GROMACS .gro file of N, CA and C in nm:
model
  360
    1MET      N    1  -1.043   1.850  -9.900
    1MET     CA    2  -0.970   1.945  -9.819
    1MET      C    3  -1.066   2.059  -9.781
    2LYS      N    4  -1.039   2.118  -9.670
    2LYS     CA    5  -1.120   2.230  -9.623
    2LYS      C    6  -1.039   2.359  -9.627
    3VAL      N    7  -1.106   2.468  -9.663
    3VAL     CA    8  -1.046   2.600  -9.665
    3VAL      C    9  -1.052   2.656  -9.523
    4LEU      N   10  -0.935   2.691  -9.469
    4LEU     CA   11  -0.930   2.751  -9.336
    4LEU      C   12  -0.932   2.903  -9.342
    5ASN      N   13  -0.870   2.959  -9.448
    5ASN     CA   14  -0.860   3.105  -9.455
    5ASN      C   15  -0.836   3.149  -9.599
    6ILE      N   16  -0.895   3.261  -9.635
    6ILE     CA   17  -0.869   3.326  -9.765
    6ILE      C   18  -0.825   3.468  -9.735
    7GLU      N   19  -0.707   3.503  -9.782
    7GLU     CA   20  -0.656   3.640  -9.764
    7GLU      C   21  -0.649   3.709  -9.900
    8TYR      N   22  -0.678   3.836  -9.900
    8TYR     CA   23  -0.675   3.918 -10.020
    8TYR      C   24  -0.563   4.021 -10.007
    9PRO      N   25  -0.449   4.002 -10.079
    9PRO     CA   26  -0.343   4.103 -10.073
    9PRO      C   27  -0.392   4.241 -10.121
   10THR      N   28  -0.482   4.239 -10.218
   10THR     CA   29  -0.550   4.361 -10.264
   10THR      C   30  -0.696   4.346 -10.225
   11THR      N   31  -0.751   4.443 -10.158
   11THR     CA   32  -0.890   4.431 -10.115
   11THR      C   33  -0.986   4.447 -10.234
   12LEU      N   34  -1.098   4.379 -10.224
   12LEU     CA   35  -1.196   4.381 -10.333
   12LEU      C   36  -1.250   4.520 -10.362
   13ASP      N   37  -1.254   4.607 -10.264
   13ASP     CA   38  -1.307   4.742 -10.287
   13ASP      C   39  -1.216   4.827 -10.376
   14LYS      N   40  -1.096   4.781 -10.403
   14LYS     CA   41  -1.004   4.853 -10.492
   14LYS      C   42  -1.024   4.816 -10.639
   15ILE      N   43  -1.108   4.718 -10.665
   15ILE     CA   44  -1.133   4.674 -10.802
   15ILE      C   45  -1.243   4.759 -10.863
   16GLU      N   46  -1.211   4.821 -10.976
   16GLU     CA   47  -1.306   4.913 -11.041
   16GLU      C   48  -1.421   4.840 -11.110
   17ASP      N   49  -1.389   4.731 -11.181
   17ASP     CA   50  -1.492   4.656 -11.254
   17ASP      C   51  -1.486   4.511 -11.211
   18ILE      N   52  -1.577   4.469 -11.123
   18ILE     CA   53  -1.572   4.334 -11.068
   18ILE      C   54  -1.608   4.226 -11.171
   19THR      N   55  -1.651   4.268 -11.291
   19THR     CA   56  -1.680   4.172 -11.398
   19THR      C   57  -1.565   4.160 -11.497
   20ASN      N   58  -1.460   4.243 -11.483
   20ASN     CA   59  -1.348   4.242 -11.578
   20ASN      C   60  -1.217   4.269 -11.505
   21ASP      N   61  -1.175   4.173 -11.425
   21ASP     CA   62  -1.048   4.188 -11.352
   21ASP      C   63  -1.006   4.053 -11.298
   22ASN      N   64  -0.894   4.051 -11.230
   22ASN     CA   65  -0.848   3.930 -11.161
   22ASN      C   66  -0.782   3.973 -11.031
   23ILE      N   67  -0.767   3.878 -10.939
   23ILE     CA   68  -0.713   3.911 -10.808
   23ILE      C   69  -0.634   3.792 -10.754
   24ASP      N   70  -0.525   3.822 -10.686
   24ASP     CA   71  -0.447   3.719 -10.619
   24ASP      C   72  -0.509   3.688 -10.484
   25LEU      N   73  -0.495   3.563 -10.442
   25LEU     CA   74  -0.544   3.519 -10.312
   25LEU      C   75  -0.437   3.435 -10.244
   26PHE      N   76  -0.437   3.434 -10.113
   26PHE     CA   77  -0.360   3.338 -10.034
   26PHE      C   78  -0.464   3.250  -9.964
   27VAL      N   79  -0.463   3.122  -9.996
   27VAL     CA   80  -0.563   3.030  -9.943
   27VAL      C   81  -0.492   2.926  -9.856
   28THR      N   82  -0.533   2.918  -9.731
   28THR     CA   83  -0.479   2.819  -9.639
   28THR      C   84  -0.579   2.704  -9.627
   29LEU      N   85  -0.528   2.583  -9.652
   29LEU     CA   86  -0.612   2.463  -9.641
   29LEU      C   87  -0.580   2.387  -9.513
   30ASP      N   88  -0.660   2.287  -9.486
   30ASP     CA   89  -0.639   2.210  -9.364
   30ASP      C   90  -0.519   2.116  -9.372
   31ASP      N   91  -0.446   2.118  -9.483
   31ASP     CA   92  -0.319   2.044  -9.490
   31ASP      C   93  -0.204   2.128  -9.435
   32GLY      N   94  -0.234   2.252  -9.394
   32GLY     CA   95  -0.134   2.338  -9.334
   32GLY      C   96  -0.061   2.427  -9.432
   33TYR      N   97  -0.083   2.409  -9.561
   33TYR     CA   98  -0.015   2.490  -9.663
   33TYR      C   99  -0.100   2.611  -9.700
   34THR      N  100  -0.031   2.716  -9.740
   34THR     CA  101  -0.097   2.834  -9.795
   34THR      C  102  -0.062   2.841  -9.942
   35TYR      N  103  -0.163   2.845 -10.025
   35TYR     CA  104  -0.148   2.845 -10.170
   35TYR      C  105  -0.177   2.984 -10.225
   36THR      N  106  -0.095   3.028 -10.319
   36THR     CA  107  -0.120   3.153 -10.389
   36THR      C  108  -0.198   3.118 -10.516
   37LEU      N  109  -0.314   3.181 -10.531
   37LEU     CA  110  -0.401   3.152 -10.645
   37LEU      C  111  -0.444   3.282 -10.711
   38VAL      N  112  -0.493   3.269 -10.834
   38VAL     CA  113  -0.546   3.384 -10.906
   38VAL      C  114  -0.691   3.352 -10.944
   39VAL      N  115  -0.781   3.444 -10.909
   39VAL     CA  116  -0.921   3.433 -10.947
   39VAL      C  117  -0.946   3.541 -11.052
   40SER      N  118  -1.009   3.499 -11.162
   40SER     CA  119  -1.033   3.591 -11.273
   40SER      C  120  -1.177   3.579 -11.320
   41THR      N  121  -1.224   3.684 -11.386
   41THR     CA  122  -1.355   3.676 -11.451
   41THR      C  123  -1.336   3.633 -11.596
   42LEU      N  124  -1.440   3.575 -11.651
   42LEU     CA  125  -1.435   3.532 -11.791
   42LEU      C  126  -1.410   3.651 -11.883
   43LYS      N  127  -1.473   3.763 -11.852
   43LYS     CA  128  -1.454   3.884 -11.933
   43LYS      C  129  -1.307   3.928 -11.929
   44ASN      N  130  -1.243   3.915 -11.815
   44ASN     CA  131  -1.103   3.954 -11.802
   44ASN      C  132  -1.012   3.864 -11.887
   45ILE      N  133  -1.050   3.738 -11.899
   45ILE     CA  134  -0.972   3.648 -11.985
   45ILE      C  135  -0.975   3.699 -12.128
   46GLY      N  136  -1.094   3.740 -12.176
   46GLY     CA  137  -1.104   3.797 -12.309
   46GLY      C  138  -1.021   3.923 -12.325
   47THR      N  139  -1.021   4.007 -12.223
   47THR     CA  140  -0.941   4.130 -12.226
   47THR      C  141  -0.792   4.096 -12.235
   48LEU      N  142  -0.749   3.999 -12.155
   48LEU     CA  143  -0.607   3.962 -12.156
   48LEU      C  144  -0.563   3.898 -12.287
   49MET      N  145  -0.656   3.827 -12.353
   49MET     CA  146  -0.621   3.766 -12.483
   49MET      C  147  -0.605   3.874 -12.589
   50GLY      N  148  -0.683   3.980 -12.578
   50GLY     CA  149  -0.672   4.090 -12.672
   50GLY      C  150  -0.690   4.047 -12.816
   51ASP      N  151  -0.613   4.110 -12.902
   51ASP     CA  152  -0.625   4.084 -13.046
   51ASP      C  153  -0.564   3.952 -13.088
   52ARG      N  154  -0.484   3.889 -13.001
   52ARG     CA  155  -0.419   3.761 -13.038
   52ARG      C  156  -0.523   3.653 -13.065
   53GLY      N  157  -0.629   3.653 -12.983
   53GLY     CA  158  -0.731   3.550 -12.999
   53GLY      C  159  -0.699   3.421 -12.927
   54TYR      N  160  -0.592   3.417 -12.853
   54TYR     CA  161  -0.556   3.298 -12.774
   54TYR      C  162  -0.485   3.345 -12.647
   55SER      N  163  -0.477   3.255 -12.551
   55SER     CA  164  -0.411   3.290 -12.424
   55SER      C  165  -0.261   3.271 -12.435
   56GLU      N  166  -0.189   3.349 -12.358
   56GLU     CA  167  -0.045   3.329 -12.350
   56GLU      C  168  -0.018   3.204 -12.268
   57PRO      N  169   0.087   3.130 -12.300
   57PRO     CA  170   0.117   3.009 -12.224
   57PRO      C  171   0.133   3.038 -12.075
   58GLY      N  172   0.073   2.951 -11.994
   58GLY     CA  173   0.093   2.959 -11.850
   58GLY      C  174  -0.019   3.018 -11.771
   59TRP      N  175  -0.074   3.130 -11.813
   59TRP     CA  176  -0.168   3.195 -11.721
   59TRP      C  177  -0.305   3.129 -11.711
   60PRO      N  178  -0.364   3.071 -11.814
   60PRO     CA  179  -0.498   3.014 -11.794
   60PRO      C  180  -0.499   2.896 -11.697
   61GLN      N  181  -0.389   2.821 -11.693
   61GLN     CA  182  -0.384   2.704 -11.607
   61GLN      C  183  -0.388   2.741 -11.459
   62GLN      N  184  -0.353   2.863 -11.427
   62GLN     CA  185  -0.351   2.901 -11.286
   62GLN      C  186  -0.478   2.972 -11.242
   63LEU      N  187  -0.573   2.991 -11.331
   63LEU     CA  188  -0.691   3.070 -11.299
   63LEU      C  189  -0.806   2.989 -11.242
   64ILE      N  190  -0.871   3.045 -11.143
   64ILE     CA  191  -1.002   3.001 -11.100
   64ILE      C  192  -1.097   3.107 -11.153
   65ILE      N  193  -1.199   3.066 -11.228
   65ILE     CA  194  -1.283   3.162 -11.300
   65ILE      C  195  -1.417   3.180 -11.232
   66VAL      N  196  -1.455   3.306 -11.214
   66VAL     CA  197  -1.584   3.342 -11.157
   66VAL      C  198  -1.653   3.443 -11.247
   67GLU      N  199  -1.784   3.458 -11.230
   67GLU     CA  200  -1.859   3.555 -11.309
   67GLU      C  201  -1.822   3.698 -11.272
   68LYS      N  202  -1.811   3.722 -11.141
   68LYS     CA  203  -1.770   3.853 -11.093
   68LYS      C  204  -1.691   3.835 -10.963
   69LEU      N  205  -1.609   3.933 -10.934
   69LEU     CA  206  -1.520   3.925 -10.818
   69LEU      C  207  -1.591   3.976 -10.693
   70THR      N  208  -1.665   3.884 -10.631
   70THR     CA  209  -1.728   3.914 -10.503
   70THR      C  210  -1.677   3.812 -10.402
   71GLU      N  211  -1.675   3.851 -10.277
   71GLU     CA  212  -1.625   3.761 -10.173
   71GLU      C  213  -1.705   3.630 -10.171
   72GLU      N  214  -1.836   3.639 -10.189
   72GLU     CA  215  -1.921   3.520 -10.187
   72GLU      C  216  -1.886   3.422 -10.300
   73LEU      N  217  -1.876   3.472 -10.423
   73LEU     CA  218  -1.843   3.385 -10.536
   73LEU      C  219  -1.702   3.329 -10.526
   74ILE      N  220  -1.608   3.413 -10.486
   74ILE     CA  221  -1.470   3.367 -10.472
   74ILE      C  222  -1.463   3.255 -10.368
   75LYS      N  223  -1.529   3.273 -10.255
   75LYS     CA  224  -1.529   3.172 -10.150
   75LYS      C  225  -1.590   3.041 -10.200
   76LYS      N  226  -1.704   3.050 -10.269
   76LYS     CA  227  -1.768   2.929 -10.324
   76LYS      C  228  -1.674   2.857 -10.421
   77ALA      N  229  -1.612   2.931 -10.511
   77ALA     CA  230  -1.524   2.871 -10.611
   77ALA      C  231  -1.402   2.806 -10.545
   78VAL      N  232  -1.338   2.877 -10.454
   78VAL     CA  233  -1.219   2.823 -10.387
   78VAL      C  234  -1.255   2.699 -10.306
   79GLU      N  235  -1.368   2.702 -10.237
   79GLU     CA  236  -1.410   2.584 -10.160
   79GLU      C  237  -1.439   2.466 -10.252
   80ALA      N  238  -1.501   2.490 -10.368
   80ALA     CA  239  -1.527   2.382 -10.463
   80ALA      C  240  -1.396   2.321 -10.512
   81TYR      N  241  -1.298   2.406 -10.543
   81TYR     CA  242  -1.167   2.356 -10.586
   81TYR      C  243  -1.101   2.277 -10.475
   82ALA      N  244  -1.112   2.322 -10.353
   82ALA     CA  245  -1.048   2.256 -10.239
   82ALA      C  246  -1.112   2.120 -10.209
   83GLU      N  247  -1.243   2.112 -10.224
   83GLU     CA  248  -1.315   1.990 -10.188
   83GLU      C  249  -1.310   1.883 -10.296
   84ASP      N  250  -1.290   1.921 -10.421
   84ASP     CA  251  -1.288   1.826 -10.531
   84ASP      C  252  -1.156   1.749 -10.534
   85SER      N  253  -1.164   1.617 -10.530
   85SER     CA  254  -1.047   1.530 -10.542
   85SER      C  255  -0.933   1.569 -10.449
   86GLU      N  256  -0.967   1.596 -10.324
   86GLU     CA  257  -0.869   1.633 -10.221
   86GLU      C  258  -0.788   1.757 -10.259
   87GLY      N  259  -0.852   1.849 -10.328
   87GLY     CA  260  -0.787   1.974 -10.365
   87GLY      C  261  -0.698   1.966 -10.487
   88ARG      N  262  -0.714   1.862 -10.567
   88ARG     CA  263  -0.626   1.839 -10.682
   88ARG      C  264  -0.613   1.962 -10.773
   89TYR      N  265  -0.725   2.019 -10.814
   89TYR     CA  266  -0.718   2.128 -10.911
   89TYR      C  267  -0.672   2.259 -10.849
   90LEU      N  268  -0.702   2.278 -10.722
   90LEU     CA  269  -0.649   2.394 -10.652
   90LEU      C  270  -0.496   2.382 -10.644
   91LYS      N  271  -0.447   2.264 -10.613
   91LYS     CA  272  -0.303   2.242 -10.604
   91LYS      C  273  -0.235   2.254 -10.741
   92VAL      N  274  -0.301   2.203 -10.845
   92VAL     CA  275  -0.246   2.216 -10.981
   92VAL      C  276  -0.240   2.363 -11.019
   93SER      N  277  -0.344   2.438 -10.986
   93SER     CA  278  -0.345   2.582 -11.014
   93SER      C  279  -0.224   2.649 -10.949
   94TYR      N  280  -0.197   2.613 -10.825
   94TYR     CA  281  -0.082   2.669 -10.753
   94TYR      C  282   0.049   2.623 -10.816
   95LEU      N  283   0.058   2.495 -10.851
   95LEU     CA  284   0.183   2.440 -10.902
   95LEU      C  285   0.224   2.496 -11.038
   96THR      N  286   0.128   2.542 -11.117
   96THR     CA  287   0.163   2.592 -11.250
   96THR      C  288   0.263   2.706 -11.245
   97THR      N  289   0.265   2.780 -11.135
   97THR     CA  290   0.361   2.890 -11.123
   97THR      C  291   0.469   2.861 -11.020
   98SER      N  292   0.461   2.746 -10.954
   98SER     CA  293   0.555   2.719 -10.845
   98SER      C  294   0.653   2.607 -10.872
   99ILE      N  295   0.616   2.513 -10.955
   99ILE     CA  296   0.701   2.396 -10.977
   99ILE      C  297   0.809   2.428 -11.081
  100GLU      N  298   0.928   2.380 -11.055
  100GLU     CA  299   1.038   2.398 -11.150
  100GLU      C  300   1.023   2.298 -11.264
  101ILE      N  301   1.069   2.333 -11.381
  101ILE     CA  302   1.053   2.247 -11.499
  101ILE      C  303   1.120   2.112 -11.479
  102GLU      N  304   1.233   2.109 -11.410
  102GLU     CA  305   1.301   1.981 -11.387
  102GLU      C  306   1.215   1.889 -11.300
  103GLU      N  307   1.149   1.944 -11.199
  103GLU     CA  308   1.059   1.863 -11.117
  103GLU      C  309   0.942   1.811 -11.201
  104MET      N  310   0.892   1.895 -11.290
  104MET     CA  311   0.784   1.855 -11.377
  104MET      C  312   0.828   1.742 -11.471
  105ASN      N  313   0.947   1.756 -11.528
  105ASN     CA  314   0.999   1.652 -11.617
  105ASN      C  315   1.019   1.520 -11.543
  106GLN      N  316   1.066   1.526 -11.418
  106GLN     CA  317   1.084   1.405 -11.338
  106GLN      C  318   0.950   1.337 -11.311
  107ALA      N  319   0.849   1.416 -11.280
  107ALA     CA  320   0.716   1.360 -11.255
  107ALA      C  321   0.660   1.296 -11.382
  108LEU      N  322   0.678   1.362 -11.495
  108LEU     CA  323   0.632   1.305 -11.622
  108LEU      C  324   0.705   1.176 -11.655
  109GLU      N  325   0.832   1.171 -11.624
  109GLU     CA  326   0.911   1.048 -11.648
  109GLU      C  327   0.860   0.934 -11.559
  110ARG      N  328   0.830   0.962 -11.433
  110ARG     CA  329   0.775   0.860 -11.343
  110ARG      C  330   0.642   0.807 -11.397
  111ILE      N  331   0.558   0.897 -11.446
  111ILE     CA  332   0.429   0.856 -11.502
  111ILE      C  333   0.451   0.772 -11.628
  112ARG      N  334   0.542   0.814 -11.713
  112ARG     CA  335   0.571   0.738 -11.836
  112ARG      C  336   0.616   0.597 -11.801
  113LYS      N  337   0.708   0.585 -11.704
  113LYS     CA  338   0.758   0.453 -11.663
  113LYS      C  339   0.646   0.368 -11.603
  114MET      N  340   0.560   0.432 -11.525
  114MET     CA  341   0.451   0.358 -11.463
  114MET      C  342   0.360   0.297 -11.570
  115TYR      N  343   0.328   0.375 -11.672
  115TYR     CA  344   0.240   0.324 -11.777
  115TYR      C  345   0.312   0.226 -11.869
  116SER      N  346   0.440   0.246 -11.892
  116SER     CA  347   0.512   0.151 -11.978
  116SER      C  348   0.534   0.019 -11.904
  117ASP      N  349   0.548   0.022 -11.770
  117ASP     CA  350   0.561  -0.101 -11.691
  117ASP      C  351   0.429  -0.178 -11.691
  118ASP      N  352   0.317  -0.107 -11.696
  118ASP     CA  353   0.185  -0.172 -11.699
  118ASP      C  354   0.164  -0.249 -11.828
  119GLU      N  355   0.229  -0.206 -11.935
  119GLU     CA  356   0.212  -0.271 -12.066
  119GLU      C  357   0.295  -0.395 -12.078
  120ASP      N  358   0.393  -0.413 -11.992
  120ASP     CA  359   0.481  -0.533 -11.999
  120ASP      C  360   0.414  -0.657 -11.948
   0.00000   0.00000   0.00000
């Protein structure tokens, strides 16, 4: 998939520490959809984990990780996600916050049946 447009709801110049923050993006691909994604720095992941020592459920699956929040690195990372396996991981990143649990359970059931039918 090809990236047609990347929009920043918050501009990069508003970020105080580009090595320790995260930012939302709206990414439009050539499939016509616009995906909401989160790009984070590795340092920011450590900050968000805090004293717990582990991530809270849900948020790491939606992150695209970069060393620092610059337009160049963000563009490279988003394009890599879009081009790999027809955008599979970019779409999974988006779906982690968009898909309803019932839809997820139905998809898992279809996969389970597919593999159990293969064993027969």
